[in-house]
Tab-separated table of C-alpha atoms and ligand atoms in Angstrom:
chain	number	residue	atom	x	y	z
A	635	MET	CA	-0.094	-0.060	0.097
A	636	ILE	CA	1.671	3.499	-0.828
A	637	ASP	CA	1.151	6.378	1.972
A	638	PRO	CA	-2.312	7.482	1.905
A	639	THR	CA	-1.127	10.986	3.404
A	640	ARG	CA	0.911	11.733	0.438
A	641	SER	CA	-2.493	11.814	-1.805
A	642	THR	CA	-5.389	13.965	-2.190
A	643	ALA	CA	-9.055	13.229	-1.416
A	644	VAL	CA	-10.082	12.736	-5.068
A	645	HIS	CA	-7.664	10.010	-5.174
A	646	LEU	CA	-8.417	8.349	-2.257
A	647	LEU	CA	-11.866	8.382	-2.886
A	648	ALA	CA	-10.555	6.436	-6.451
A	649	GLN	CA	-8.454	3.975	-4.203
A	650	MET	CA	-11.576	3.469	-1.830
A	651	SER	CA	-13.812	2.366	-4.336
A	652	SER	CA	-11.261	0.399	-5.921
A	653	GLY	CA	-10.441	-1.481	-3.060
A	654	GLU	CA	-6.916	-0.546	-2.655
A	655	VAL	CA	-7.383	1.091	0.663
A	656	SER	CA	-9.843	1.134	3.393
A	657	ALA	CA	-11.003	3.885	4.831
A	658	GLU	CA	-9.866	2.760	8.348
A	659	GLU	CA	-6.255	2.567	6.979
A	660	ILE	CA	-6.558	6.076	5.444
A	661	THR	CA	-7.564	7.280	8.774
A	662	ARG	CA	-5.237	5.865	10.569
A	663	ALA	CA	-2.230	6.366	8.692
A	664	TYR	CA	-3.654	10.273	9.218
A	665	VAL	CA	-4.034	10.119	13.098
A	666	ASP	CA	-0.651	8.252	13.268
A	667	ARG	CA	1.482	11.105	11.296
A	668	ALA	CA	-0.762	13.423	13.406
A	669	GLU	CA	0.180	11.686	16.454
A	670	ARG	CA	4.050	12.527	15.230
A	671	LEU	CA	4.192	15.691	14.067
A	672	ASN	CA	1.108	17.580	16.226
A	673	PRO	CA	3.390	18.052	19.526
A	674	THR	CA	6.075	20.111	16.921
A	675	LEU	CA	3.591	21.778	14.943
A	676	ASN	CA	0.611	22.691	17.104
A	677	VAL	CA	-2.287	22.242	14.866
A	678	PHE	CA	-4.601	20.387	16.593
A	679	LEU	CA	-6.297	21.770	19.562
A	680	HIS	CA	-8.502	18.489	19.790
A	681	ARG	CA	-8.960	15.149	18.391
A	682	ASP	CA	-11.089	12.352	19.152
A	683	VAL	CA	-9.191	9.382	17.681
A	684	GLN	CA	-11.625	6.827	18.380
A	685	LYS	CA	-14.720	8.474	16.968
A	686	ALA	CA	-12.480	9.304	13.709
A	687	LEU	CA	-11.870	5.642	13.337
A	688	ASP	CA	-15.265	4.413	14.612
A	689	GLN	CA	-16.745	6.721	11.572
A	690	ALA	CA	-14.375	5.468	9.036
A	691	LYS	CA	-14.829	1.837	10.112
A	692	ALA	CA	-18.498	3.183	9.688
A	693	VAL	CA	-17.831	3.942	6.149
A	694	ASP	CA	-16.178	0.766	5.143
A	695	ALA	CA	-19.078	-1.868	6.667
A	696	ARG	CA	-21.546	0.229	4.425
A	697	ARG	CA	-19.135	0.056	1.094
A	698	ALA	CA	-19.019	-3.484	1.618
A	699	ALA	CA	-22.600	-3.659	2.348
A	700	GLY	CA	-23.525	-2.283	-1.116
A	701	ASP	CA	-24.758	1.055	0.732
A	702	SER	CA	-24.633	4.059	-1.520
A	703	LEU	CA	-21.797	6.484	0.230
A	704	GLY	CA	-21.998	10.340	0.017
A	705	PRO	CA	-19.297	12.288	-1.789
A	706	LEU	CA	-16.333	12.553	0.892
A	707	ALA	CA	-16.913	8.948	2.109
A	708	GLY	CA	-14.177	7.970	4.550
A	709	ILE	CA	-12.072	11.061	3.756
A	710	PRO	CA	-10.141	12.337	6.890
A	711	VAL	CA	-11.134	16.495	7.283
A	712	ALA	CA	-9.849	19.006	9.960
A	713	ILE	CA	-12.052	21.479	11.078
A	714	LYS	CA	-10.926	25.051	12.301
A	715	ASP	CA	-11.932	25.591	15.785
A	716	VAL	CA	-14.247	28.482	14.986
A	717	LEU	CA	-16.898	25.858	13.557
A	718	CYS	CA	-19.548	24.321	16.177
A	719	THR	CA	-19.437	20.767	16.557
A	720	LEU	CA	-21.912	19.446	18.668
A	721	GLY	CA	-20.938	18.205	22.286
A	722	GLU	CA	-17.194	18.796	21.465
A	723	PRO	CA	-14.940	21.150	22.454
A	724	THR	CA	-15.204	24.417	19.925
A	725	THR	CA	-12.825	27.216	21.747
A	726	CYS	CA	-12.047	29.468	18.887
A	727	GLY	CA	-8.361	29.884	19.912
A	728	SER	CA	-9.757	31.766	23.205
A	729	ARG	CA	-9.650	31.146	26.852
A	730	MET	CA	-13.340	32.597	26.788
A	731	LEU	CA	-14.451	29.445	24.750
A	732	LYS	CA	-12.159	27.019	26.971
A	733	SER	CA	-14.927	24.494	28.062
A	734	PHE	CA	-17.688	25.499	26.032
A	735	ARG	CA	-19.307	22.520	24.514
A	736	PRO	CA	-21.803	23.663	21.303
A	737	PRO	CA	-25.485	22.144	21.421
A	738	TYR	CA	-25.671	22.130	18.061
A	739	ASP	CA	-23.317	21.320	14.989
A	740	ALA	CA	-22.743	24.333	12.461
A	741	THR	CA	-24.363	23.755	8.988
A	742	VAL	CA	-20.829	22.992	7.059
A	743	ILE	CA	-20.508	20.274	9.662
A	744	SER	CA	-23.390	18.922	9.071
A	745	LYS	CA	-23.260	18.735	5.344
A	746	LEU	CA	-20.196	17.086	5.773
A	747	ARG	CA	-20.915	14.301	8.033
A	748	ALA	CA	-24.167	13.721	5.250
A	749	ALA	CA	-21.307	13.634	3.014
A	750	ASP	CA	-19.668	10.985	4.861
A	751	ALA	CA	-16.450	12.383	5.511
A	752	VAL	CA	-14.488	11.397	8.888
A	753	ILE	CA	-13.636	14.618	11.173
A	754	VAL	CA	-10.061	14.212	12.445
A	755	GLY	CA	-9.829	17.031	14.971
A	756	LYS	CA	-10.276	20.733	15.764
A	757	THR	CA	-7.464	23.187	14.523
A	758	ASN	CA	-5.579	25.926	16.004
A	759	MET	CA	-6.592	29.475	15.496
A	760	ASP	CA	-6.029	33.350	15.904
A	761	GLU	CA	-8.161	33.960	19.006
A	762	PHE	CA	-12.036	34.742	17.388
A	763	ALA	CA	-9.852	34.749	14.174
A	764	MET	CA	-8.136	37.988	14.811
A	765	GLY	CA	-4.566	37.647	13.241
A	766	SER	CA	-2.396	36.420	10.763
A	767	SER	CA	0.382	34.302	12.221
A	768	THR	CA	-2.054	31.855	14.569
A	769	GLU	CA	0.279	33.545	17.320
A	770	ASN	CA	-2.734	34.984	18.986
A	771	SER	CA	-4.105	31.768	19.825
A	772	ALA	CA	-4.773	31.345	23.670
A	773	TYR	CA	-3.492	27.589	23.163
A	774	GLY	CA	0.572	28.545	21.761
A	775	PRO	CA	0.946	29.202	17.922
A	776	THR	CA	0.777	26.610	15.111
A	777	ARG	CA	4.322	26.273	13.199
A	778	ASN	CA	4.776	26.311	9.508
A	779	PRO	CA	6.023	22.979	8.219
A	780	TRP	CA	8.463	24.608	5.419
A	781	ASP	CA	10.445	26.155	8.494
A	782	THR	CA	9.099	25.702	12.047
A	783	THR	CA	10.795	28.597	13.065
A	784	ARG	CA	8.319	30.457	11.109
A	785	ILE	CA	4.496	31.695	11.200
A	786	PRO	CA	2.060	29.496	9.148
A	787	GLY	CA	-0.070	32.647	8.527
A	788	GLY	CA	-3.650	33.128	10.290
A	789	SER	CA	-6.064	33.010	11.791
A	790	SER	CA	-6.762	29.573	9.825
A	791	GLY	CA	-3.407	28.423	10.168
A	792	GLY	CA	-3.975	25.161	11.949
A	793	SER	CA	-6.130	24.299	9.112
A	794	ALA	CA	-3.741	25.445	6.895
A	795	VAL	CA	-1.066	23.512	8.154
A	796	ALA	CA	-3.009	20.027	8.605
A	797	VAL	CA	-3.016	19.723	4.908
A	798	ALA	CA	0.353	21.020	4.087
A	799	ALA	CA	2.014	18.905	6.510
A	800	ASP	CA	-0.479	16.352	5.311
A	801	LEU	CA	-2.283	15.453	8.787
A	802	ALA	CA	-5.456	15.559	6.910
A	803	PRO	CA	-6.047	15.972	3.151
A	804	ILE	CA	-8.592	18.589	3.604
A	805	SER	CA	-9.621	20.907	5.579
A	806	LEU	CA	-11.792	24.334	6.517
A	807	GLY	CA	-11.058	27.140	7.686
A	808	SER	CA	-12.779	30.930	7.863
A	809	ASP	CA	-11.945	34.087	5.794
A	810	THR	CA	-12.829	37.720	7.028
A	811	GLY	CA	-9.645	39.356	5.432
A	812	GLY	CA	-7.635	36.795	4.133
A	813	SER	CA	-7.903	34.170	6.781
A	814	ILE	CA	-8.089	31.327	4.366
A	815	ARG	CA	-5.781	32.802	1.336
A	816	GLN	CA	-2.615	33.919	3.427
A	817	PRO	CA	-2.181	30.975	5.377
A	818	ALA	CA	-2.726	28.897	2.175
A	819	ALA	CA	-0.241	30.944	0.438
A	820	LEU	CA	2.245	30.438	3.090
A	821	CYS	CA	1.827	26.826	3.638
A	822	GLY	CA	1.683	26.211	0.080
A	823	ILE	CA	-1.408	24.731	-0.555
A	824	VAL	CA	-4.520	26.261	-2.034
A	825	GLY	CA	-7.326	28.219	-0.360
A	826	LEU	CA	-10.578	29.590	-1.112
A	827	LYS	CA	-12.422	32.097	0.238
A	828	PRO	CA	-16.115	31.762	-1.514
A	829	SER	CA	-18.530	34.864	-2.331
A	830	TYR	CA	-20.472	35.944	0.931
A	831	GLY	CA	-23.671	33.816	0.895
A	832	ARG	CA	-22.214	31.057	-1.190
A	833	VAL	CA	-21.415	28.963	1.871
A	834	SER	CA	-23.867	29.258	5.199
A	835	ARG	CA	-22.758	30.461	8.561
A	836	TYR	CA	-24.817	29.127	10.789
A	837	GLY	CA	-22.439	27.492	13.519
A	838	LEU	CA	-19.389	29.679	12.628
A	839	ILE	CA	-18.766	31.610	15.619
A	840	ALA	CA	-19.125	35.300	14.423
A	841	PHE	CA	-16.212	37.922	13.882
A	842	ALA	CA	-17.414	40.074	11.460
A	843	SER	CA	-20.576	39.169	10.360
A	844	SER	CA	-20.842	40.736	7.119
A	845	LEU	CA	-17.160	39.331	5.671
A	846	ASP	CA	-17.322	36.039	7.352
A	847	GLN	CA	-17.082	33.125	5.134
A	848	VAL	CA	-15.997	29.525	5.657
A	849	GLY	CA	-14.123	28.230	2.736
A	850	PRO	CA	-11.821	24.665	1.836
A	851	PHE	CA	-7.987	24.124	1.921
A	852	SER	CA	-6.238	21.366	-0.142
A	853	HIS	CA	-3.595	20.514	-2.316
A	854	ASP	CA	-5.378	20.882	-5.676
A	855	LEU	CA	-8.142	22.363	-7.435
A	856	ALA	CA	-10.076	19.051	-7.718
A	857	ASP	CA	-10.333	18.837	-4.310
A	858	THR	CA	-11.459	22.272	-3.567
A	859	ALA	CA	-14.242	21.551	-5.941
A	860	LEU	CA	-14.596	18.463	-4.539
A	861	LEU	CA	-15.171	20.110	-1.169
A	862	LEU	CA	-16.954	23.375	-2.400
A	863	GLY	CA	-19.666	21.343	-3.853
A	864	VAL	CA	-20.477	19.660	-0.485
A	865	ILE	CA	-20.212	22.890	1.749
A	866	ALA	CA	-21.839	25.459	-0.765
A	867	GLY	CA	-25.641	26.606	-0.864
A	868	ARG	CA	-28.515	28.070	0.595
A	869	ASP	CA	-29.395	27.732	4.524
A	870	PRO	CA	-32.540	28.651	5.887
A	871	MET	CA	-30.767	28.857	9.324
A	872	ASP	CA	-28.265	31.327	7.605
A	873	SER	CA	-30.329	34.065	5.924
A	874	THR	CA	-27.601	35.765	4.098
A	875	SER	CA	-26.888	32.436	2.316
A	876	VAL	CA	-27.954	32.954	-1.115
A	877	ASP	CA	-30.323	30.732	-3.064
A	878	THR	CA	-28.402	30.426	-6.170
A	879	PRO	CA	-27.698	26.998	-8.037
A	880	VAL	CA	-24.246	25.160	-6.669
A	881	PRO	CA	-22.741	23.915	-10.163
A	882	ASP	CA	-20.937	21.138	-10.199
A	883	TYR	CA	-17.385	22.735	-9.797
A	884	LEU	CA	-15.553	19.611	-9.725
A	885	GLY	CA	-17.107	17.912	-13.174
A	886	THR	CA	-16.613	21.268	-15.041
A	887	LEU	CA	-13.034	21.963	-13.640
A	888	ASP	CA	-10.929	20.253	-16.435
A	889	THR	CA	-12.947	22.493	-19.022
A	890	PRO	CA	-10.953	25.598	-19.888
A	891	PRO	CA	-13.296	28.658	-19.476
A	892	PRO	CA	-15.043	29.884	-22.636
A	893	SER	CA	-12.759	33.002	-22.414
A	894	LEU	CA	-9.864	33.517	-20.700
A	895	ARG	CA	-9.487	37.269	-19.912
A	896	VAL	CA	-7.212	37.734	-17.166
A	897	GLY	CA	-6.471	41.395	-15.134
A	898	ILE	CA	-3.350	42.309	-13.454
A	899	VAL	CA	-4.444	44.154	-10.748
A	900	ARG	CA	-1.936	47.482	-11.090
A	901	GLU	CA	-2.074	48.447	-7.328
A	902	TYR	CA	-1.028	45.385	-6.169
A	903	PHE	CA	2.456	45.594	-7.064
A	904	GLY	CA	3.525	48.783	-5.056
A	905	GLU	CA	5.727	49.329	-2.135
A	906	GLY	CA	6.341	46.832	0.621
A	907	LEU	CA	5.627	43.871	-2.213
A	908	ASP	CA	8.601	41.532	-1.729
A	909	PRO	CA	10.776	41.016	-5.256
A	910	GLU	CA	10.506	36.842	-5.503
A	911	ILE	CA	7.037	37.282	-4.876
A	912	GLU	CA	6.763	39.962	-7.672
A	913	ALA	CA	8.568	37.614	-9.749
A	914	ALA	CA	6.708	34.398	-9.291
A	915	VAL	CA	3.379	36.687	-9.902
A	916	ARG	CA	4.785	38.022	-12.887
A	917	GLU	CA	6.054	34.388	-14.040
A	918	ALA	CA	2.462	33.005	-13.516
A	919	VAL	CA	1.099	35.863	-16.036
A	920	ARG	CA	3.652	34.396	-18.634
A	921	VAL	CA	2.084	31.318	-17.802
A	922	TYR	CA	-1.305	32.368	-18.977
A	923	GLU	CA	-0.175	34.543	-21.573
A	924	ALA	CA	1.443	31.012	-23.119
A	925	ALA	CA	-2.128	29.673	-22.472
A	926	GLY	CA	-3.431	32.009	-24.715
A	927	ALA	CA	-4.986	34.095	-22.307
A	928	THR	CA	-5.680	37.924	-22.918
A	929	VAL	CA	-3.896	39.619	-19.842
A	930	ARG	CA	-4.059	43.255	-19.577
A	931	GLU	CA	-3.518	45.685	-16.500
A	932	VAL	CA	-6.682	47.031	-14.627
A	933	SER	CA	-6.542	49.505	-11.766
A	934	LEU	CA	-8.480	49.328	-8.422
A	935	PRO	CA	-8.042	52.765	-7.686
A	936	HIS	CA	-9.188	52.366	-4.156
A	937	SER	CA	-7.334	49.581	-2.714
A	938	LYS	CA	-5.323	51.453	-0.412
A	939	TYR	CA	-8.277	52.484	1.405
A	940	GLY	CA	-8.879	48.658	2.051
A	941	GLY	CA	-6.967	48.178	5.204
A	942	PRO	CA	-8.183	51.718	6.733
A	943	ALA	CA	-12.093	50.430	5.791
A	944	TYR	CA	-11.560	46.967	6.786
A	945	TYR	CA	-9.848	48.110	10.383
A	946	LEU	CA	-13.246	50.081	11.112
A	947	VAL	CA	-16.062	47.636	9.425
A	948	ALA	CA	-14.488	44.213	11.162
A	949	PRO	CA	-13.360	45.755	14.547
A	950	ALA	CA	-17.425	47.482	14.794
A	951	GLU	CA	-18.945	44.200	13.779
A	952	CYS	CA	-16.232	42.584	16.260
A	953	SER	CA	-17.417	44.573	19.115
A	954	SER	CA	-20.989	44.027	18.812
A	955	ASN	CA	-20.742	40.392	18.384
A	956	LEU	CA	-18.547	39.773	20.921
A	957	SER	CA	-20.686	41.781	23.490
A	958	ARG	CA	-22.250	38.189	23.882
A	959	TYR	CA	-19.205	37.148	26.220
A	960	ASP	CA	-20.157	38.150	29.498
A	961	GLY	CA	-19.840	35.764	31.513
A	962	THR	CA	-23.928	35.186	32.465
A	963	ILE	CA	-24.966	32.288	29.503
A	964	PHE	CA	-21.685	30.820	28.306
A	965	GLY	CA	-17.848	30.975	28.106
A	966	HIS	CA	-15.834	32.216	30.810
A	967	ARG	CA	-16.857	33.554	34.329
A	968	ALA	CA	-14.467	35.125	36.755
A	969	GLU	CA	-14.500	33.707	40.067
A	970	ASP	CA	-13.318	36.486	41.848
A	971	PHE	CA	-14.479	39.433	40.996
A	972	SER	CA	-14.606	41.587	44.450
A	973	ALA	CA	-13.868	45.228	44.665
A	974	ARG	CA	-10.481	46.249	45.399
A	975	THR	CA	-10.773	50.219	45.672
A	976	PRO	CA	-13.187	52.407	46.855
A	977	GLU	CA	-14.293	53.078	42.925
A	978	GLU	CA	-14.653	49.562	42.010
A	979	GLU	CA	-16.838	49.440	45.476
A	980	SER	CA	-19.448	51.655	43.853
A	981	ILE	CA	-19.781	49.490	40.350
A	982	PRO	CA	-22.977	46.535	40.929
A	983	PRO	CA	-21.208	43.436	41.408
A	984	LEU	CA	-22.995	41.710	38.141
A	985	ILE	CA	-21.160	44.510	36.300
A	986	ARG	CA	-18.033	43.524	38.406
A	987	MET	CA	-18.508	40.122	37.398
A	988	MET	CA	-18.949	40.905	33.477
A	989	MET	CA	-15.809	42.971	33.639
A	990	ALA	CA	-13.354	40.498	35.253
A	991	SER	CA	-14.496	37.683	33.104
A	992	ARG	CA	-14.056	39.615	29.620
A	993	ALA	CA	-10.667	40.563	31.193
A	994	GLU	CA	-9.572	37.238	31.922
A	995	GLY	CA	-11.343	35.654	29.279
A	996	PHE	CA	-9.733	37.138	26.121
A	997	GLY	CA	-6.517	38.123	25.026
A	998	PRO	CA	-4.902	41.622	23.882
A	999	GLU	CA	-5.523	41.726	20.127
A	1000	VAL	CA	-9.592	40.773	20.737
A	1001	LYS	CA	-9.547	43.546	23.355
A	1002	ARG	CA	-7.884	45.976	21.073
A	1003	ARG	CA	-10.298	45.221	18.139
A	1004	ILE	CA	-13.251	45.494	20.475
A	1005	MET	CA	-12.096	49.139	21.839
A	1006	LEU	CA	-11.018	49.992	18.091
A	1007	GLY	CA	-14.948	49.187	17.092
A	1008	THR	CA	-16.649	50.401	20.081
A	1009	PHE	CA	-14.918	53.533	19.273
A	1010	ALA	CA	-15.727	53.596	15.349
A	1011	LEU	CA	-19.143	52.903	16.361
A	1012	SER	CA	-19.968	55.340	19.199
A	1013	ALA	CA	-22.014	58.331	19.112
A	1014	GLY	CA	-20.172	61.462	17.595
A	1015	TYR	CA	-17.518	59.270	15.838
A	1016	ALA	CA	-19.699	56.355	14.021
A	1017	ASP	CA	-20.390	59.376	11.084
A	1018	GLN	CA	-16.594	59.802	10.910
A	1019	TYR	CA	-15.460	56.106	11.287
A	1020	TYR	CA	-17.853	53.378	10.913
A	1021	ASN	CA	-19.868	55.061	8.414
A	1022	GLN	CA	-17.383	56.163	6.153
A	1023	ALA	CA	-15.962	53.540	6.025
A	1024	LEU	CA	-19.270	51.984	4.827
A	1025	LYS	CA	-18.794	54.499	1.900
A	1026	VAL	CA	-15.413	53.333	0.958
A	1027	ARG	CA	-16.443	50.022	1.211
A	1028	ARG	CA	-18.802	50.733	-1.819
A	1029	LEU	CA	-16.323	52.314	-3.716
A	1030	ILE	CA	-14.492	49.006	-3.237
A	1031	ARG	CA	-17.417	47.208	-4.546
A	1032	ASN	CA	-17.334	49.521	-7.928
A	1033	ASP	CA	-13.984	49.273	-8.322
A	1034	PHE	CA	-14.398	45.345	-8.923
A	1035	ASP	CA	-17.224	45.740	-10.756
A	1036	ASN	CA	-15.787	48.239	-13.208
A	1037	ALA	CA	-12.870	45.995	-13.576
A	1038	PHE	CA	-14.893	42.796	-14.494
A	1039	LYS	CA	-16.210	44.484	-17.530
A	1040	ASP	CA	-13.182	43.988	-19.067
A	1041	VAL	CA	-11.856	40.758	-17.746
A	1042	ASP	CA	-13.348	37.447	-16.240
A	1043	VAL	CA	-10.606	37.038	-13.475
A	1044	LEU	CA	-8.252	38.899	-11.807
A	1045	ILE	CA	-4.588	37.888	-10.433
A	1046	GLY	CA	-2.113	39.377	-7.968
A	1047	PRO	CA	0.153	38.255	-5.338
A	1048	THR	CA	-1.790	36.577	-2.593
A	1049	THR	CA	0.781	38.160	0.436
A	1050	PRO	CA	3.464	40.927	0.369
A	1051	THR	CA	5.763	38.627	1.700
A	1052	ALA	CA	6.430	34.879	2.472
A	1053	ALA	CA	6.175	33.224	6.147
A	1054	PHE	CA	7.756	35.539	8.620
A	1055	LYS	CA	9.340	34.239	11.559
A	1056	LEU	CA	7.451	33.769	14.876
A	1057	GLY	CA	7.291	36.471	17.363
A	1058	GLU	CA	8.846	38.852	14.472
A	1059	LYS	CA	5.323	41.156	14.283
A	1060	THR	CA	3.691	40.249	17.117
A	1061	SER	CA	4.520	43.526	18.679
A	1062	ASP	CA	3.537	45.692	16.109
A	1063	PRO	CA	0.213	45.272	15.206
A	1064	LEU	CA	0.269	47.400	11.954
A	1065	ALA	CA	2.812	45.553	10.904
A	1066	MET	CA	0.650	42.286	11.179
A	1067	TYR	CA	-2.246	43.932	9.524
A	1068	LEU	CA	-0.367	44.646	6.469
A	1069	SER	CA	-0.087	40.763	5.555
A	1070	ASP	CA	-3.372	41.129	4.634
A	1071	ILE	CA	-3.265	44.168	2.169
A	1072	TYR	CA	-4.096	42.346	-0.777
A	1073	THR	CA	-6.676	40.230	0.161
A	1074	ILE	CA	-9.032	42.231	2.615
A	1075	THR	CA	-10.560	44.227	-0.170
A	1076	THR	CA	-12.264	40.657	-1.832
A	1077	ASN	CA	-14.150	40.520	1.733
A	1078	LEU	CA	-15.504	44.112	1.579
A	1079	ALA	CA	-16.400	43.374	-2.064
A	1080	GLY	CA	-18.069	40.033	-1.153
A	1081	ILE	CA	-16.474	38.403	-4.066
A	1082	PRO	CA	-14.549	34.906	-4.257
A	1083	GLY	CA	-11.086	34.914	-4.150
A	1084	LEU	CA	-8.686	31.978	-4.329
A	1085	SER	CA	-4.675	31.446	-3.316
A	1086	ILE	CA	-2.762	28.533	-5.559
A	1087	PRO	CA	0.851	27.855	-4.731
A	1088	CYS	CA	2.964	29.621	-7.912
A	1089	GLY	CA	6.753	29.331	-6.575
A	1090	MET	CA	9.290	29.130	-3.706
A	1091	THR	CA	11.665	31.624	-2.776
A	1092	LYS	CA	15.367	31.105	-2.723
A	1093	SER	CA	15.015	29.819	0.894
A	1094	GLY	CA	12.312	27.719	0.364
A	1095	LEU	CA	9.251	29.146	1.475
A	1096	PRO	CA	6.039	28.705	-0.569
A	1097	ILE	CA	4.607	31.935	-2.769
A	1098	GLY	CA	0.783	31.952	-3.498
A	1099	LEU	CA	-0.690	33.296	-6.474
A	1100	GLN	CA	-4.518	35.092	-5.573
A	1101	LEU	CA	-6.968	35.173	-8.333
A	1102	MET	CA	-10.788	36.797	-7.437
A	1103	ALA	CA	-13.667	36.752	-9.520
A	1104	PRO	CA	-17.156	38.002	-9.906
A	1105	ALA	CA	-19.179	37.414	-6.778
A	1106	PHE	CA	-20.630	33.994	-7.312
A	1107	ALA	CA	-18.509	32.619	-10.152
A	1108	GLU	CA	-16.292	30.388	-8.361
A	1109	GLU	CA	-17.059	27.899	-11.507
A	1110	THR	CA	-15.047	30.542	-13.398
A	1111	LEU	CA	-12.344	30.987	-10.948
A	1112	LEU	CA	-11.551	27.421	-10.457
A	1113	ARG	CA	-11.136	26.589	-14.216
A	1114	THR	CA	-9.363	29.528	-14.949
A	1115	ALA	CA	-6.733	28.699	-11.741
A	1116	ARG	CA	-6.745	25.390	-13.301
A	1117	VAL	CA	-5.265	26.134	-16.167
A	1118	PHE	CA	-2.487	27.349	-14.316
A	1119	GLU	CA	-2.305	24.120	-12.294
A	1120	LYS	CA	-2.282	22.089	-15.219
A	1121	ALA	CA	0.949	24.024	-16.529
A	1122	THR	CA	2.805	24.066	-13.567
A	1123	ASP	CA	3.771	21.863	-10.852
A	1124	TRP	CA	3.956	23.805	-7.844
A	1125	HIS	CA	1.035	22.139	-6.361
A	1126	SER	CA	2.979	18.816	-5.775
A	1127	ARG	CA	5.249	20.226	-3.382
A	1128	ARG	CA	5.284	19.291	-0.186
A	1129	PRO	CA	7.357	19.973	2.989
A	1130	GLY	CA	10.148	17.793	4.051
A	1131	LEU	CA	9.258	16.895	7.318
A	1132	SER	CA	10.147	13.441	8.461
B	1660	LIG	N1	-5.839	38.990	9.373
B	1660	LIG	C1	-6.946	39.857	9.270
B	1660	LIG	C2	-7.418	39.939	10.934
B	1660	LIG	O1	-6.959	39.859	11.780
B	1660	LIG	C3	-8.427	38.667	8.489
B	1660	LIG	C4	-8.668	37.916	9.564
B	1660	LIG	C5	-9.858	36.943	9.059
B	1660	LIG	O2	-9.961	36.770	7.624
B	1660	LIG	N2	-10.492	36.232	10.262
B	1660	LIG	O3	-8.634	40.576	11.045
């Protein structure tokens, strides 16, 4: 038997149906590898190995009995710990939710279960998905498998490394400003943020509700297409999910799109872009030209306001969403909230309990966001900050609408630099925020964004190519990306972990 952990979901499905390997053997191979590598990489916050093996055995038994099986039957999947899993720890990378066990499954989790996937664990993340390095987790950072002194990106760092280090063939993350695409780029894998409304957010613990989306990580686009097909679609439990047909992403993947008009985003090649990343992206453009694409430069003139607008809109929504963690109903409750000063004496005990619970439960970045957002929304400042940011958001969307009159997809770098060192940016929030300058605007506009591997730096770190398409044009996005994937072999590189 070849090592199943060096494979992809699509290949494993074929091998299971031809009887070459069983679901149990596959799950066992992945959990054994995780056993060895997790202590170094810190990918999983929670695993239930027995349950995963039982799920895999059940798939084998049903296959033997001739039952019809779901599209992910026997495939291990790792889940970012921001998604609710019934009765199982769901911490969101926070002390606040250390002992939270949700009373329900997120819709995407129900869909995975209905597809007969095997859930192998919950993955590490920046607390409440706020961050770009996974260093904001209350449970220690995840490490990049290409260089364990470096960060894997974030906030979905655990789910990205689960796939990059072959602890699962596919995984789910969430992306509010880049949290799927940025770690995918820094770990050398594929990551897709679907259009806003394409995938249900029911059971996704909210960070910024007008920006959050769930999406897949994988080694190649066939697996992306497969997993997106399983999780996409209207959900009555999420009123922002859209009732539009879900195409057969996998079935159409290998048919090149009817037109191949590619736009290069001028604004993404300015100051701050590492020359090695720029060279790899320019080379990707040549690959498209060689494949017969018409390539032209396009402008998204309001891109430079994306960061400022995002860092008002996202914290504003976060400050509202996170007000539910007050120690009363669920989440961390402080044991000691006694008054220590005369000033505290004058605060009612209930309020002191809430203050102490929030002070203990949240880490520094989450507190910073709550304060920023509360300020941006406060009476007297809302017009100057929050409402102004919403106007900029509209202009950013208009930029994309204009660009898509002339081209089918936009391309550019996913990140300005390759993976940085652990600790390099932790004391400088602004430097950390700049990791997402190229990914943030797609969330503000609600359009899909994809990162695929497109090169390596001289020091052996992966580089990501970002592709963007109009809202709900994931099929075009995947088919266009596939043209590049077929012409290159960057997606087949794997880190040299023993
Ligand atoms: N890094 C960005 C932030 O910190 C994006 C995070 C995300 O997409 N969840 O907000």
